[in-house]
mmCIF file of C-alpha atoms in Angstrom:
data_model
loop_
_atom_site.group_PDB
_atom_site.id
_atom_site.type_symbol
_atom_site.label_atom_id
_atom_site.label_comp_id
_atom_site.label_asym_id
_atom_site.label_seq_id
_atom_site.Cartn_x
_atom_site.Cartn_y
_atom_site.Cartn_z
ATOM 1 C CA MET A 37 0.000 0.000 0.000
ATOM 2 C CA SER A 38 1.206 3.458 -0.740
ATOM 3 C CA LEU A 39 1.484 6.428 1.564
ATOM 4 C CA GLY A 40 -1.626 7.746 -0.193
ATOM 5 C CA VAL A 41 -3.631 4.837 1.176
ATOM 6 C CA LEU A 42 -2.339 5.536 4.676
ATOM 7 C CA ALA A 43 -3.443 9.158 4.315
ATOM 8 C CA GLU A 44 -6.862 7.950 3.126
ATOM 9 C CA LEU A 45 -7.141 5.562 6.091
ATOM 10 C CA ARG A 46 -6.292 8.377 8.494
ATOM 11 C CA ALA A 47 -8.763 10.727 6.828
ATOM 12 C CA GLY A 48 -11.512 8.108 6.896
ATOM 13 C CA MET A 49 -10.937 7.291 10.539
ATOM 14 C CA SER A 50 -10.719 10.978 11.427
ATOM 15 C CA GLY A 51 -14.182 11.397 9.920
ATOM 16 C CA LEU A 52 -15.487 8.757 12.333
ATOM 17 C CA ALA A 53 -14.114 10.452 15.452
ATOM 18 C CA THR A 54 -16.313 12.387 17.845
ATOM 19 C CA PRO A 55 -14.811 14.638 20.533
ATOM 20 C CA MET A 56 -14.877 13.018 23.991
ATOM 21 C CA ARG A 57 -16.717 9.916 22.708
ATOM 22 C CA VAL A 58 -15.181 8.162 19.715
ATOM 23 C CA TYR A 59 -11.397 7.958 19.593
ATOM 24 C CA VAL A 60 -9.688 6.680 16.467
ATOM 25 C CA ALA A 61 -6.246 5.825 15.170
ATOM 26 C CA ALA A 62 -4.809 4.643 11.881
ATOM 27 C CA GLY A 63 -1.218 3.903 11.102
ATOM 28 C CA ARG A 64 1.493 1.748 9.723
ATOM 29 C CA PHE A 65 3.148 -1.054 11.653
ATOM 30 C CA THR A 66 6.902 -0.746 12.118
ATOM 31 C CA GLU A 67 7.357 -4.409 13.058
ATOM 32 C CA PRO A 68 7.857 -7.041 10.356
ATOM 33 C CA GLU A 69 4.888 -9.418 10.071
ATOM 34 C CA PRO A 70 2.739 -7.830 12.792
ATOM 35 C CA ASP A 71 0.181 -9.976 14.559
ATOM 36 C CA LEU A 72 -2.340 -9.591 17.373
ATOM 37 C CA PRO A 73 0.194 -8.454 20.043
ATOM 38 C CA GLU A 74 1.340 -5.582 17.817
ATOM 39 C CA LEU A 75 -2.299 -4.569 17.259
ATOM 40 C CA ALA A 76 -2.952 -4.810 21.012
ATOM 41 C CA ALA A 77 0.005 -2.488 21.627
ATOM 42 C CA ARG A 78 -1.645 0.104 19.345
ATOM 43 C CA ILE A 79 -4.933 -0.368 21.227
ATOM 44 C CA ARG A 80 -3.077 0.207 24.497
ATOM 45 C CA THR A 81 -1.675 3.456 23.083
ATOM 46 C CA LEU A 82 -5.194 4.599 22.131
ATOM 47 C CA LEU A 83 -6.422 3.757 25.649
ATOM 48 C CA ALA A 84 -3.616 5.941 27.006
ATOM 49 C CA VAL A 85 -4.915 8.812 24.855
ATOM 50 C CA VAL A 86 -8.364 8.410 26.440
ATOM 51 C CA THR A 87 -6.815 8.284 29.905
ATOM 52 C CA ALA A 88 -4.937 11.528 29.224
ATOM 53 C CA ASP A 89 -8.053 13.320 27.936
ATOM 54 C CA GLU A 90 -9.117 15.799 30.599
ATOM 55 C CA ALA A 91 -12.789 14.995 29.926
ATOM 56 C CA TRP A 92 -12.287 11.399 31.121
ATOM 57 C CA ARG A 93 -9.443 11.750 33.620
ATOM 58 C CA ARG A 94 -11.809 12.293 36.582
ATOM 59 C CA PHE A 95 -13.681 9.073 35.729
ATOM 60 C CA LEU A 96 -10.466 7.069 35.520
ATOM 61 C CA PRO A 97 -8.490 7.832 38.696
ATOM 62 C CA GLY A 98 -5.607 5.397 38.995
ATOM 63 C CA TYR A 99 -6.519 3.624 35.763
ATOM 64 C CA THR A 100 -3.756 2.379 33.528
ATOM 65 C CA PRO A 101 -4.503 0.607 30.253
ATOM 66 C CA PRO A 102 -4.409 -3.191 30.444
ATOM 67 C CA SER A 103 -1.257 -5.026 29.431
ATOM 68 C CA VAL A 104 -0.818 -6.216 25.856
ATOM 69 C CA PRO A 105 -1.541 -9.858 26.856
ATOM 70 C CA ALA A 106 -4.709 -8.762 28.711
ATOM 71 C CA ILE A 107 -5.880 -6.789 25.671
ATOM 72 C CA CYS A 108 -5.181 -9.794 23.417
ATOM 73 C CA ALA A 109 -7.255 -11.981 25.752
ATOM 74 C CA SER A 110 -10.189 -9.555 25.561
ATOM 75 C CA LEU A 111 -10.394 -9.541 21.759
ATOM 76 C CA GLU A 112 -12.801 -11.576 19.668
ATOM 77 C CA PRO A 113 -12.649 -11.902 15.866
ATOM 78 C CA VAL A 114 -15.133 -10.124 13.606
ATOM 79 C CA GLU A 115 -15.868 -11.403 10.115
ATOM 80 C CA THR A 116 -14.694 -9.039 7.388
ATOM 81 C CA TYR A 117 -18.186 -8.836 5.903
ATOM 82 C CA GLU A 118 -19.445 -7.502 9.272
ATOM 83 C CA ALA A 119 -16.646 -4.969 9.809
ATOM 84 C CA ALA A 120 -18.117 -1.939 8.004
ATOM 85 C CA ALA A 121 -21.470 -2.147 9.791
ATOM 86 C CA PHE A 122 -19.738 -2.731 13.133
ATOM 87 C CA LEU A 123 -17.416 0.236 12.573
ATOM 88 C CA ALA A 124 -20.358 2.470 11.633
ATOM 89 C CA GLN A 125 -22.106 1.418 14.838
ATOM 90 C CA VAL A 126 -19.064 2.049 17.059
ATOM 91 C CA ALA A 127 -18.635 5.492 15.515
ATOM 92 C CA GLY A 128 -22.258 6.476 15.143
ATOM 93 C CA VAL A 129 -24.512 4.975 17.828
ATOM 94 C CA ASP A 130 -24.174 5.953 21.486
ATOM 95 C CA LEU A 131 -23.322 3.049 23.810
ATOM 96 C CA VAL A 132 -25.647 4.141 26.596
ATOM 97 C CA TRP A 133 -28.444 5.985 24.817
ATOM 98 C CA ARG A 134 -28.992 3.845 21.697
ATOM 99 C CA SER A 135 -31.416 6.409 20.226
ATOM 100 C CA HIS A 136 -28.667 9.081 20.244
ATOM 101 C CA ARG A 137 -26.359 9.277 17.237
ATOM 102 C CA HIS A 138 -22.844 10.704 17.223
ATOM 103 C CA LEU A 139 -22.791 10.754 13.420
ATOM 104 C CA PRO A 140 -25.568 10.584 10.827
ATOM 105 C CA ALA A 141 -26.079 6.958 9.774
ATOM 106 C CA GLU A 142 -25.331 7.609 6.091
ATOM 107 C CA ALA A 143 -22.047 9.386 6.831
ATOM 108 C CA ALA A 144 -20.901 6.718 9.304
ATOM 109 C CA GLU A 145 -21.759 3.919 6.872
ATOM 110 C CA ARG A 146 -20.030 5.635 3.927
ATOM 111 C CA MET A 147 -16.803 6.354 5.825
ATOM 112 C CA SER A 148 -16.760 2.916 7.473
ATOM 113 C CA GLY A 149 -17.248 1.181 4.141
ATOM 114 C CA ARG A 150 -14.365 3.140 2.654
ATOM 115 C CA VAL A 151 -12.005 2.306 5.544
ATOM 116 C CA VAL A 152 -12.843 -1.405 5.379
ATOM 117 C CA ALA A 153 -12.360 -1.401 1.589
ATOM 118 C CA LEU A 154 -8.981 0.311 1.953
ATOM 119 C CA LEU A 155 -7.734 -2.396 4.334
ATOM 120 C CA GLY A 156 -9.037 -4.998 1.902
ATOM 121 C CA PRO A 157 -10.610 -8.445 2.094
ATOM 122 C CA GLU A 158 -7.540 -10.032 3.710
ATOM 123 C CA ALA A 159 -7.729 -7.750 6.752
ATOM 124 C CA SER A 160 -8.479 -9.233 10.148
ATOM 125 C CA TRP A 161 -10.917 -7.496 12.474
ATOM 126 C CA TRP A 162 -11.204 -7.655 16.242
ATOM 127 C CA THR A 163 -13.559 -6.362 18.921
ATOM 128 C CA ASN A 164 -13.975 -6.515 22.668
ATOM 129 C CA HIS A 165 -17.519 -7.868 22.168
ATOM 130 C CA ASP A 166 -18.327 -11.547 22.560
ATOM 131 C CA ALA A 167 -20.978 -12.110 19.898
ATOM 132 C CA GLU A 168 -21.839 -15.552 21.281
ATOM 133 C CA CYS A 169 -23.200 -14.238 24.574
ATOM 134 C CA GLY A 170 -23.479 -10.489 23.983
ATOM 135 C CA ALA A 171 -20.931 -9.635 26.680
ATOM 136 C CA VAL A 172 -18.309 -6.924 26.368
ATOM 137 C CA HIS A 173 -14.799 -7.422 27.704
ATOM 138 C CA GLY A 174 -14.320 -3.902 29.033
ATOM 139 C CA LEU A 175 -10.970 -2.314 28.385
ATOM 140 C CA THR A 176 -11.737 0.524 30.813
ATOM 141 C CA PRO A 177 -13.817 0.820 34.001
ATOM 142 C CA LEU A 178 -16.374 2.704 31.870
ATOM 143 C CA PHE A 179 -18.555 1.546 28.985
ATOM 144 C CA ASP A 180 -16.414 0.978 25.916
ATOM 145 C CA SER A 181 -16.714 -0.539 22.483
ATOM 146 C CA LEU A 182 -13.755 -1.256 20.225
ATOM 147 C CA LEU A 183 -13.262 -2.315 16.643
ATOM 148 C CA ALA A 184 -9.708 -2.847 15.411
ATOM 149 C CA GLY A 185 -8.651 -3.870 11.935
ATOM 150 C CA MET A 186 -5.295 -4.812 10.496
ATOM 151 C CA GLN A 187 -3.640 -6.187 7.434
ATOM 152 C CA GLY A 188 0.068 -6.850 7.070
ATOM 153 C CA GLU A 189 1.060 -3.201 6.916
ATOM 154 C CA HIS A 190 -1.676 -0.947 8.341
ATOM 155 C CA PHE A 191 -4.097 -0.818 11.250
ATOM 156 C CA VAL A 192 -7.215 1.140 12.193
ATOM 157 C CA LEU A 193 -8.827 1.518 15.618
ATOM 158 C CA ALA A 194 -12.153 2.956 16.749
ATOM 159 C CA LEU A 195 -13.038 3.120 20.436
ATOM 160 C CA GLN A 196 -16.206 4.612 21.844
ATOM 161 C CA ILE A 197 -16.250 5.380 25.538
ATOM 162 C CA ALA A 198 -19.229 6.377 27.687
ATOM 163 C CA ASP A 199 -20.349 6.722 31.272
ATOM 164 C CA ASP A 200 -23.879 6.739 32.532
#
């Protein structure tokens, strides 16, 4: 993939971000042949960004992001064909108040579809949701929902955080 694709990934993910609610990241791996631990390290970095955000700091006293092995253990695979809809939901629909939208549905779906297409059909996708039982493996003491995608060179992350 070219640098242009990385710029497009970053732009697409940036369009899915919402101040104080939906945090995103997109980048290029520096490790050769990255796998789940390298993706988990990027997730940990994004969690550190949330922790440093003044809006959430008071809700997270003493919190430090989980270790890379703990993050790996909390992740469940998502089928590629489900990734765009899942990403649009993480970015667009509030975790606590399901009737509230952070982004218009059409915009979230369009940007999510583009990001998933840019990573391609060989990408692997991960979430902290257990689809079998509906549980969420929380990465923070608050409500959170994560979708992370990667292919051999690039990654994207979307994390929504909420408190009731």
